[in-house]
């Protein structure tokens, strides 16, 4: 995994934006997977600003959101669809018909989840999946104990997640008990993953994901199996990592340095 450690949440947004802009501008990521939560907000601000500056065009981009609460209609202020409208969709030129969202009010949960996966496949799969991380290491809404090869389905929210999210509702009792979420297997099938996280309450989850064993107890640790992951975090979220110096080396690797090294090596061995 490519781990980039930034000073603060704002810098995380700027660094992650460079990845998103590059993949969209170069045409590699016309199908984007998107998360909700506070962590992607700085990135969404950068995406909106980049669109305003004319740097990035979303007119042929398709999106799939990771998850949606069960039982919240789109119009509910805390529905994830409403969150996305407010924080991103209302500020960029994404076409309404290109926005894919799990319907939390469906009366056919299995059918809704299966057709979400089918739609991804029809569009050739998600090229860049952006994710946040819960403080217990969950991605999407895949709580500890969720199968690492799971597909999109209905998941039960665990107490820490309900506690974390109650700040957005009148009380913990108002937080939905279930959600529809892409599975860890669905996320592992995407071409590339970009994780954003910040703050000290993510430090344990990040250390477990990057340096712990691959385990269903930290579903983000399954990303160790994915060949193309960039993790952009701030110093506070990186506080419990033991290999920061190595991550710095790998994240600043570039082809020009490698070529210069090769030229020097050839000269040394008399090949040049
Ligand atoms: C929810 C979302 C996740 C998100 C997590 C952390 O559980 N389903 O996708 O990563 O919250 O959110 P935050 O970034 O607000 O800490």
mmCIF file of C-alpha atoms and ligand atoms in Angstrom:
data_model
loop_
_atom_site.group_PDB
_atom_site.id
_atom_site.type_symbol
_atom_site.label_atom_id
_atom_site.label_comp_id
_atom_site.label_asym_id
_atom_site.label_seq_id
_atom_site.Cartn_x
_atom_site.Cartn_y
_atom_site.Cartn_z
ATOM 1 C CA UNK A 1 0.000 0.000 0.000
ATOM 2 C CA UNK A 2 1.115 3.513 -0.743
ATOM 3 C CA UNK A 3 0.812 5.482 2.509
ATOM 4 C CA UNK A 4 0.928 9.284 2.398
ATOM 5 C CA UNK A 5 1.054 11.097 5.736
ATOM 6 C CA UNK A 6 -0.036 14.741 5.726
ATOM 7 C CA UNK A 7 -0.041 17.482 8.365
ATOM 8 C CA UNK A 8 -3.806 17.751 8.840
ATOM 9 C CA UNK A 9 -7.247 16.932 7.443
ATOM 10 C CA UNK A 10 -7.139 19.811 4.943
ATOM 11 C CA UNK A 11 -3.843 18.545 3.539
ATOM 12 C CA UNK A 12 -5.351 15.027 3.323
ATOM 13 C CA UNK A 13 -8.104 16.481 1.119
ATOM 14 C CA UNK A 14 -5.587 18.228 -1.138
ATOM 15 C CA UNK A 15 -3.379 15.165 -1.516
ATOM 16 C CA UNK A 16 -6.313 12.820 -2.160
ATOM 17 C CA UNK A 17 -7.714 15.284 -4.708
ATOM 18 C CA UNK A 18 -4.502 14.957 -6.763
ATOM 19 C CA UNK A 19 -5.193 11.222 -7.100
ATOM 20 C CA UNK A 20 -8.865 11.697 -8.034
ATOM 21 C CA UNK A 21 -8.081 14.463 -10.540
ATOM 22 C CA UNK A 22 -5.316 12.435 -12.152
ATOM 23 C CA UNK A 23 -7.491 9.328 -12.575
ATOM 24 C CA UNK A 24 -10.493 11.250 -13.935
ATOM 25 C CA UNK A 25 -8.514 13.556 -16.211
ATOM 26 C CA UNK A 26 -6.516 10.646 -17.619
ATOM 27 C CA UNK A 27 -9.716 8.718 -18.242
ATOM 28 C CA UNK A 28 -8.798 5.829 -15.972
ATOM 29 C CA UNK A 29 -11.635 6.401 -13.560
ATOM 30 C CA UNK A 30 -14.932 7.167 -15.209
ATOM 31 C CA UNK A 31 -16.616 4.922 -12.649
ATOM 32 C CA UNK A 32 -16.044 6.181 -9.129
ATOM 33 C CA UNK A 33 -16.989 4.644 -5.777
ATOM 34 C CA UNK A 34 -17.751 7.204 -3.071
ATOM 35 C CA UNK A 35 -17.973 7.227 0.731
ATOM 36 C CA UNK A 36 -19.768 9.423 3.243
ATOM 37 C CA UNK A 37 -18.567 10.554 6.686
ATOM 38 C CA UNK A 38 -16.542 13.530 7.835
ATOM 39 C CA UNK A 39 -13.214 12.224 6.454
ATOM 40 C CA UNK A 40 -14.002 12.724 2.748
ATOM 41 C CA UNK A 41 -15.424 16.248 3.244
ATOM 42 C CA UNK A 42 -12.082 18.063 2.645
ATOM 43 C CA UNK A 43 -11.605 15.947 -0.501
ATOM 44 C CA UNK A 44 -15.142 16.744 -1.718
ATOM 45 C CA UNK A 45 -14.441 20.459 -1.156
ATOM 46 C CA UNK A 46 -11.318 20.128 -3.303
ATOM 47 C CA UNK A 47 -13.253 18.246 -6.006
ATOM 48 C CA UNK A 48 -15.904 20.985 -6.090
ATOM 49 C CA UNK A 49 -13.219 23.700 -6.208
ATOM 50 C CA UNK A 50 -11.333 21.808 -8.926
ATOM 51 C CA UNK A 51 -14.517 21.600 -10.995
ATOM 52 C CA UNK A 52 -15.084 25.355 -10.538
ATOM 53 C CA UNK A 53 -11.530 26.061 -11.717
ATOM 54 C CA UNK A 54 -12.231 23.944 -14.815
ATOM 55 C CA UNK A 55 -9.625 21.305 -13.874
ATOM 56 C CA UNK A 56 -11.967 18.368 -13.678
ATOM 57 C CA UNK A 57 -15.124 17.419 -15.564
ATOM 58 C CA UNK A 58 -17.655 14.950 -14.174
ATOM 59 C CA UNK A 59 -20.051 14.938 -17.134
ATOM 60 C CA UNK A 60 -19.157 11.380 -18.169
ATOM 61 C CA UNK A 61 -18.380 10.052 -14.691
ATOM 62 C CA UNK A 62 -20.636 7.445 -13.045
ATOM 63 C CA UNK A 63 -20.707 7.046 -9.271
ATOM 64 C CA UNK A 64 -21.677 4.317 -6.823
ATOM 65 C CA UNK A 65 -21.926 5.130 -3.143
ATOM 66 C CA UNK A 66 -20.689 2.594 -0.651
ATOM 67 C CA UNK A 67 -23.750 2.454 1.535
ATOM 68 C CA UNK A 68 -27.093 3.832 2.709
ATOM 69 C CA UNK A 69 -29.036 3.535 5.941
ATOM 70 C CA UNK A 70 -31.971 1.172 5.907
ATOM 71 C CA UNK A 71 -35.263 2.976 6.491
ATOM 72 C CA UNK A 72 -34.174 6.531 5.654
ATOM 73 C CA UNK A 73 -35.783 8.107 2.592
ATOM 74 C CA UNK A 74 -33.590 10.214 0.274
ATOM 75 C CA UNK A 75 -35.146 13.414 1.675
ATOM 76 C CA UNK A 76 -34.166 12.550 5.267
ATOM 77 C CA UNK A 77 -31.482 15.050 6.368
ATOM 78 C CA UNK A 78 -29.259 12.179 7.560
ATOM 79 C CA UNK A 79 -29.655 9.920 4.541
ATOM 80 C CA UNK A 80 -26.341 9.344 2.837
ATOM 81 C CA UNK A 81 -27.882 10.441 -0.454
ATOM 82 C CA UNK A 82 -28.750 13.777 1.114
ATOM 83 C CA UNK A 83 -25.214 14.023 2.516
ATOM 84 C CA UNK A 84 -23.774 13.477 -0.951
ATOM 85 C CA UNK A 85 -26.066 16.082 -2.505
ATOM 86 C CA UNK A 86 -25.011 18.676 0.052
ATOM 87 C CA UNK A 87 -21.305 17.895 0.137
ATOM 88 C CA UNK A 88 -20.561 17.024 -3.478
ATOM 89 C CA UNK A 89 -23.279 16.394 -6.049
ATOM 90 C CA UNK A 90 -24.822 19.889 -5.823
ATOM 91 C CA UNK A 91 -21.438 21.454 -6.597
ATOM 92 C CA UNK A 92 -20.226 19.505 -9.633
ATOM 93 C CA UNK A 93 -21.562 18.582 -13.089
ATOM 94 C CA UNK A 94 -22.311 14.925 -12.429
ATOM 95 C CA UNK A 95 -25.424 13.810 -14.332
ATOM 96 C CA UNK A 96 -28.313 12.695 -12.116
ATOM 97 C CA UNK A 97 -28.756 9.544 -14.214
ATOM 98 C CA UNK A 98 -25.088 8.634 -13.596
ATOM 99 C CA UNK A 99 -25.492 8.654 -9.818
ATOM 100 C CA UNK A 100 -26.048 5.163 -8.409
ATOM 101 C CA UNK A 101 -27.271 4.797 -4.853
ATOM 102 C CA UNK A 102 -28.606 1.938 -2.776
ATOM 103 C CA UNK A 103 -32.260 2.573 -1.970
ATOM 104 C CA UNK A 104 -32.641 2.376 1.802
ATOM 105 C CA UNK A 105 -36.456 2.269 1.454
ATOM 106 C CA UNK A 106 -36.565 -0.733 -0.872
ATOM 107 C CA UNK A 107 -39.063 -3.510 -0.183
ATOM 108 C CA UNK A 108 -36.759 -6.005 -1.920
ATOM 109 C CA UNK A 109 -33.427 -5.857 -0.116
ATOM 110 C CA UNK A 110 -31.838 -8.829 -1.893
ATOM 111 C CA UNK A 111 -32.995 -7.605 -5.333
ATOM 112 C CA UNK A 112 -31.795 -4.062 -4.637
ATOM 113 C CA UNK A 113 -28.320 -5.283 -3.623
ATOM 114 C CA UNK A 114 -28.026 -7.736 -6.523
ATOM 115 C CA UNK A 115 -28.996 -5.125 -9.104
ATOM 116 C CA UNK A 116 -26.476 -2.671 -7.619
ATOM 117 C CA UNK A 117 -23.706 -5.196 -8.255
ATOM 118 C CA UNK A 118 -25.072 -5.915 -11.754
ATOM 119 C CA UNK A 119 -25.043 -2.214 -12.610
ATOM 120 C CA UNK A 120 -21.386 -1.959 -11.530
ATOM 121 C CA UNK A 121 -20.543 -4.872 -13.759
ATOM 122 C CA UNK A 122 -22.454 -3.390 -16.724
ATOM 123 C CA UNK A 123 -20.334 -0.252 -16.432
ATOM 124 C CA UNK A 124 -17.131 -2.294 -16.407
ATOM 125 C CA UNK A 125 -16.559 -2.171 -12.643
ATOM 126 C CA UNK A 126 -15.458 0.586 -10.293
ATOM 127 C CA UNK A 127 -12.123 2.016 -11.363
ATOM 128 C CA UNK A 128 -11.411 4.140 -8.300
ATOM 129 C CA UNK A 129 -13.081 3.396 -4.974
ATOM 130 C CA UNK A 130 -12.700 6.081 -2.313
ATOM 131 C CA UNK A 131 -13.248 4.902 1.277
ATOM 132 C CA UNK A 132 -13.101 6.243 4.827
ATOM 133 C CA UNK A 133 -12.610 4.033 7.879
ATOM 134 C CA UNK A 134 -14.634 3.621 11.062
ATOM 135 C CA UNK A 135 -12.813 3.717 14.398
ATOM 136 C CA UNK A 136 -13.274 -0.061 14.673
ATOM 137 C CA UNK A 137 -11.649 -0.501 11.255
ATOM 138 C CA UNK A 138 -14.828 -0.884 9.218
ATOM 139 C CA UNK A 139 -15.036 0.072 5.537
ATOM 140 C CA UNK A 140 -18.415 0.852 4.032
ATOM 141 C CA UNK A 141 -20.585 -0.451 6.843
ATOM 142 C CA UNK A 142 -18.722 -3.757 7.099
ATOM 143 C CA UNK A 143 -18.452 -4.074 10.858
ATOM 144 C CA UNK A 144 -15.947 -6.321 12.681
ATOM 145 C CA UNK A 145 -16.973 -9.914 12.067
ATOM 146 C CA UNK A 146 -18.249 -9.324 8.530
ATOM 147 C CA UNK A 147 -17.007 -11.825 5.908
ATOM 148 C CA UNK A 148 -14.049 -10.471 3.938
ATOM 149 C CA UNK A 149 -15.420 -11.817 0.658
ATOM 150 C CA UNK A 150 -18.941 -10.479 1.171
ATOM 151 C CA UNK A 151 -20.912 -8.751 -1.593
ATOM 152 C CA UNK A 152 -23.392 -5.880 -1.360
ATOM 153 C CA UNK A 153 -26.001 -6.699 1.270
ATOM 154 C CA UNK A 154 -27.828 -5.650 4.401
ATOM 155 C CA UNK A 155 -25.570 -5.269 7.461
ATOM 156 C CA UNK A 156 -26.235 -4.755 11.159
ATOM 157 C CA UNK A 157 -24.635 -1.666 12.685
ATOM 158 C CA UNK A 158 -22.515 -2.270 15.785
ATOM 159 C CA UNK A 159 -22.750 -0.197 18.973
ATOM 160 C CA UNK A 160 -19.534 1.894 18.416
ATOM 161 C CA UNK A 161 -20.801 2.896 14.963
ATOM 162 C CA UNK A 162 -24.235 3.829 16.324
ATOM 163 C CA UNK A 163 -22.516 5.818 19.104
ATOM 164 C CA UNK A 164 -20.237 7.588 16.579
ATOM 165 C CA UNK A 165 -23.116 8.468 14.307
ATOM 166 C CA UNK A 166 -25.619 9.545 16.944
ATOM 167 C CA UNK A 167 -24.136 13.073 16.783
ATOM 168 C CA UNK A 168 -26.065 13.543 13.542
ATOM 169 C CA UNK A 169 -29.391 12.349 14.985
ATOM 170 C CA UNK A 170 -31.593 13.480 17.896
ATOM 171 C CA UNK A 171 -30.407 10.449 19.913
ATOM 172 C CA UNK A 172 -28.736 7.033 19.532
ATOM 173 C CA UNK A 173 -32.231 5.495 19.327
ATOM 174 C CA UNK A 174 -32.846 7.454 16.102
ATOM 175 C CA UNK A 175 -29.793 5.960 14.335
ATOM 176 C CA UNK A 176 -30.907 3.167 11.980
ATOM 177 C CA UNK A 177 -29.983 -0.361 13.136
ATOM 178 C CA UNK A 178 -29.186 -1.627 9.654
ATOM 179 C CA UNK A 179 -27.714 -0.393 6.422
ATOM 180 C CA UNK A 180 -27.228 -1.565 2.855
ATOM 181 C CA UNK A 181 -23.531 -1.673 2.058
ATOM 182 C CA UNK A 182 -21.115 -2.842 -0.587
ATOM 183 C CA UNK A 183 -19.330 -5.897 0.793
ATOM 184 C CA UNK A 184 -15.604 -6.112 1.463
ATOM 185 C CA UNK A 185 -15.427 -8.451 -1.553
ATOM 186 C CA UNK A 186 -17.129 -5.804 -3.701
ATOM 187 C CA UNK A 187 -14.519 -3.254 -2.587
ATOM 188 C CA UNK A 188 -11.653 -5.694 -3.210
ATOM 189 C CA UNK A 189 -12.889 -6.150 -6.790
ATOM 190 C CA UNK A 190 -12.393 -2.473 -7.667
ATOM 191 C CA UNK A 191 -9.312 -1.487 -9.706
ATOM 192 C CA UNK A 192 -7.929 0.981 -7.221
ATOM 193 C CA UNK A 193 -8.741 2.103 -3.679
ATOM 194 C CA UNK A 194 -8.082 5.523 -2.150
ATOM 195 C CA UNK A 195 -8.548 5.769 1.621
ATOM 196 C CA UNK A 196 -8.823 9.076 3.480
ATOM 197 C CA UNK A 197 -8.747 9.362 7.277
ATOM 198 C CA UNK A 198 -7.795 11.867 9.900
ATOM 199 C CA UNK A 199 -7.817 12.429 13.636
ATOM 200 C CA UNK A 200 -6.576 10.551 16.697
ATOM 201 C CA UNK A 201 -9.677 8.371 17.018
ATOM 202 C CA UNK A 202 -8.663 6.612 13.770
ATOM 203 C CA UNK A 203 -5.106 5.779 14.907
ATOM 204 C CA UNK A 204 -5.898 2.249 16.176
ATOM 205 C CA UNK A 205 -7.979 1.380 13.113
ATOM 206 C CA UNK A 206 -5.231 2.608 10.753
ATOM 207 C CA UNK A 207 -2.483 0.716 12.627
ATOM 208 C CA UNK A 208 -4.618 -2.447 12.552
ATOM 209 C CA UNK A 209 -5.377 -2.047 8.869
ATOM 210 C CA UNK A 210 -1.784 -1.447 7.754
ATOM 211 C CA UNK A 211 0.331 -3.311 10.259
ATOM 212 C CA UNK A 212 -1.971 -5.851 11.865
ATOM 213 C CA UNK A 213 -3.046 -9.247 10.540
ATOM 214 C CA UNK A 214 -5.704 -9.515 7.851
ATOM 215 C CA UNK A 215 -8.757 -10.095 9.967
ATOM 216 C CA UNK A 216 -12.508 -9.752 9.901
ATOM 217 C CA UNK A 217 -12.081 -7.833 13.168
ATOM 218 C CA UNK A 218 -10.724 -4.899 11.137
ATOM 219 C CA UNK A 219 -12.392 -5.232 7.765
ATOM 220 C CA UNK A 220 -10.151 -2.534 6.237
ATOM 221 C CA UNK A 221 -7.191 -4.908 6.782
ATOM 222 C CA UNK A 222 -8.527 -6.890 3.807
ATOM 223 C CA UNK A 223 -7.110 -4.058 1.685
ATOM 224 C CA UNK A 224 -3.673 -5.620 2.301
ATOM 225 C CA UNK A 225 -4.793 -8.105 -0.360
ATOM 226 C CA UNK A 226 -5.597 -5.374 -2.894
ATOM 227 C CA UNK A 227 -2.784 -4.593 -5.353
ATOM 228 C CA UNK A 228 -3.480 -0.872 -5.763
ATOM 229 C CA UNK A 229 -4.282 1.067 -2.598
ATOM 230 C CA UNK A 230 -3.313 4.606 -1.602
ATOM 231 C CA UNK A 231 -3.904 5.615 2.006
ATOM 232 C CA UNK A 232 -3.884 9.362 2.700
ATOM 233 C CA UNK A 233 -3.970 10.170 6.423
ATOM 234 C CA UNK A 234 -2.943 12.938 8.775
ATOM 235 C CA UNK A 235 -0.260 12.735 11.477
ATOM 236 C CA UNK A 236 -2.860 12.096 14.200
ATOM 237 C CA UNK A 237 -4.339 9.086 12.391
ATOM 238 C CA UNK A 238 -0.795 7.832 11.678
ATOM 239 C CA UNK A 239 0.305 8.163 15.320
ATOM 240 C CA UNK A 240 0.353 4.412 16.050
ATOM 241 C CA UNK A 241 2.174 3.286 12.902
ATOM 242 C CA UNK A 242 5.643 1.807 13.407
ATOM 243 C CA UNK A 243 6.960 2.015 9.827
ATOM 244 C CA UNK A 244 6.383 5.671 8.952
ATOM 245 C CA UNK A 245 9.938 6.139 7.637
ATOM 246 C CA UNK A 246 9.441 3.286 5.175
ATOM 247 C CA UNK A 247 6.068 4.658 4.011
ATOM 248 C CA UNK A 248 7.754 7.997 3.372
ATOM 249 C CA UNK A 249 10.379 6.275 1.217
ATOM 250 C CA UNK A 250 7.823 4.361 -0.828
ATOM 251 C CA UNK A 251 5.376 7.239 -1.273
ATOM 252 C CA UNK A 252 8.097 9.506 -2.651
ATOM 253 C CA UNK A 253 9.388 6.873 -5.076
ATOM 254 C CA UNK A 254 9.378 8.060 -8.631
ATOM 255 C CA UNK A 255 10.374 6.637 -11.982
ATOM 256 C CA UNK A 256 12.922 9.420 -12.684
ATOM 257 C CA UNK A 257 14.900 8.499 -9.547
ATOM 258 C CA UNK A 258 14.830 4.814 -10.471
ATOM 259 C CA UNK A 259 16.054 5.540 -14.010
ATOM 260 C CA UNK A 260 18.879 7.730 -12.694
ATOM 261 C CA UNK A 261 19.821 4.928 -10.309
ATOM 262 C CA UNK A 262 19.831 2.425 -13.166
ATOM 263 C CA UNK A 263 22.013 4.651 -15.339
ATOM 264 C CA UNK A 264 24.503 5.002 -12.486
ATOM 265 C CA UNK A 265 24.431 1.225 -11.906
ATOM 266 C CA UNK A 266 25.082 0.547 -15.608
ATOM 267 C CA UNK A 267 28.043 2.931 -15.623
ATOM 268 C CA UNK A 268 29.461 1.240 -12.546
ATOM 269 C CA UNK A 269 29.313 -2.177 -14.171
ATOM 270 C CA UNK A 270 30.807 -0.832 -17.420
ATOM 271 C CA UNK A 271 27.623 -1.380 -19.449
ATOM 272 C CA UNK A 272 27.392 2.281 -20.390
HETATM 273 C C1 LIG B 1 -19.731 5.424 8.479
HETATM 274 C C2 LIG B 1 -19.632 5.188 6.982
HETATM 275 C C3 LIG B 1 -18.211 4.859 6.567
HETATM 276 C C4 LIG B 1 -17.258 5.901 7.128
HETATM 277 C C5 LIG B 1 -17.353 5.913 8.622
HETATM 278 C C6 LIG B 1 -16.418 6.889 9.281
HETATM 279 O O1 LIG B 1 -19.709 4.237 9.165
HETATM 280 N N1 LIG B 1 -20.500 4.126 6.570
HETATM 281 O O2 LIG B 1 -18.123 4.793 5.146
HETATM 282 O O3 LIG B 1 -15.926 5.597 6.720
HETATM 283 O O4 LIG B 1 -18.700 6.261 8.967
HETATM 284 O O5 LIG B 1 -16.914 8.191 9.207
HETATM 285 P P1 LIG B 1 -16.120 9.476 9.606
HETATM 286 O O6 LIG B 1 -15.259 9.811 8.436
HETATM 287 O O7 LIG B 1 -17.178 10.508 9.855
HETATM 288 O O8 LIG B 1 -15.328 9.173 10.818
#
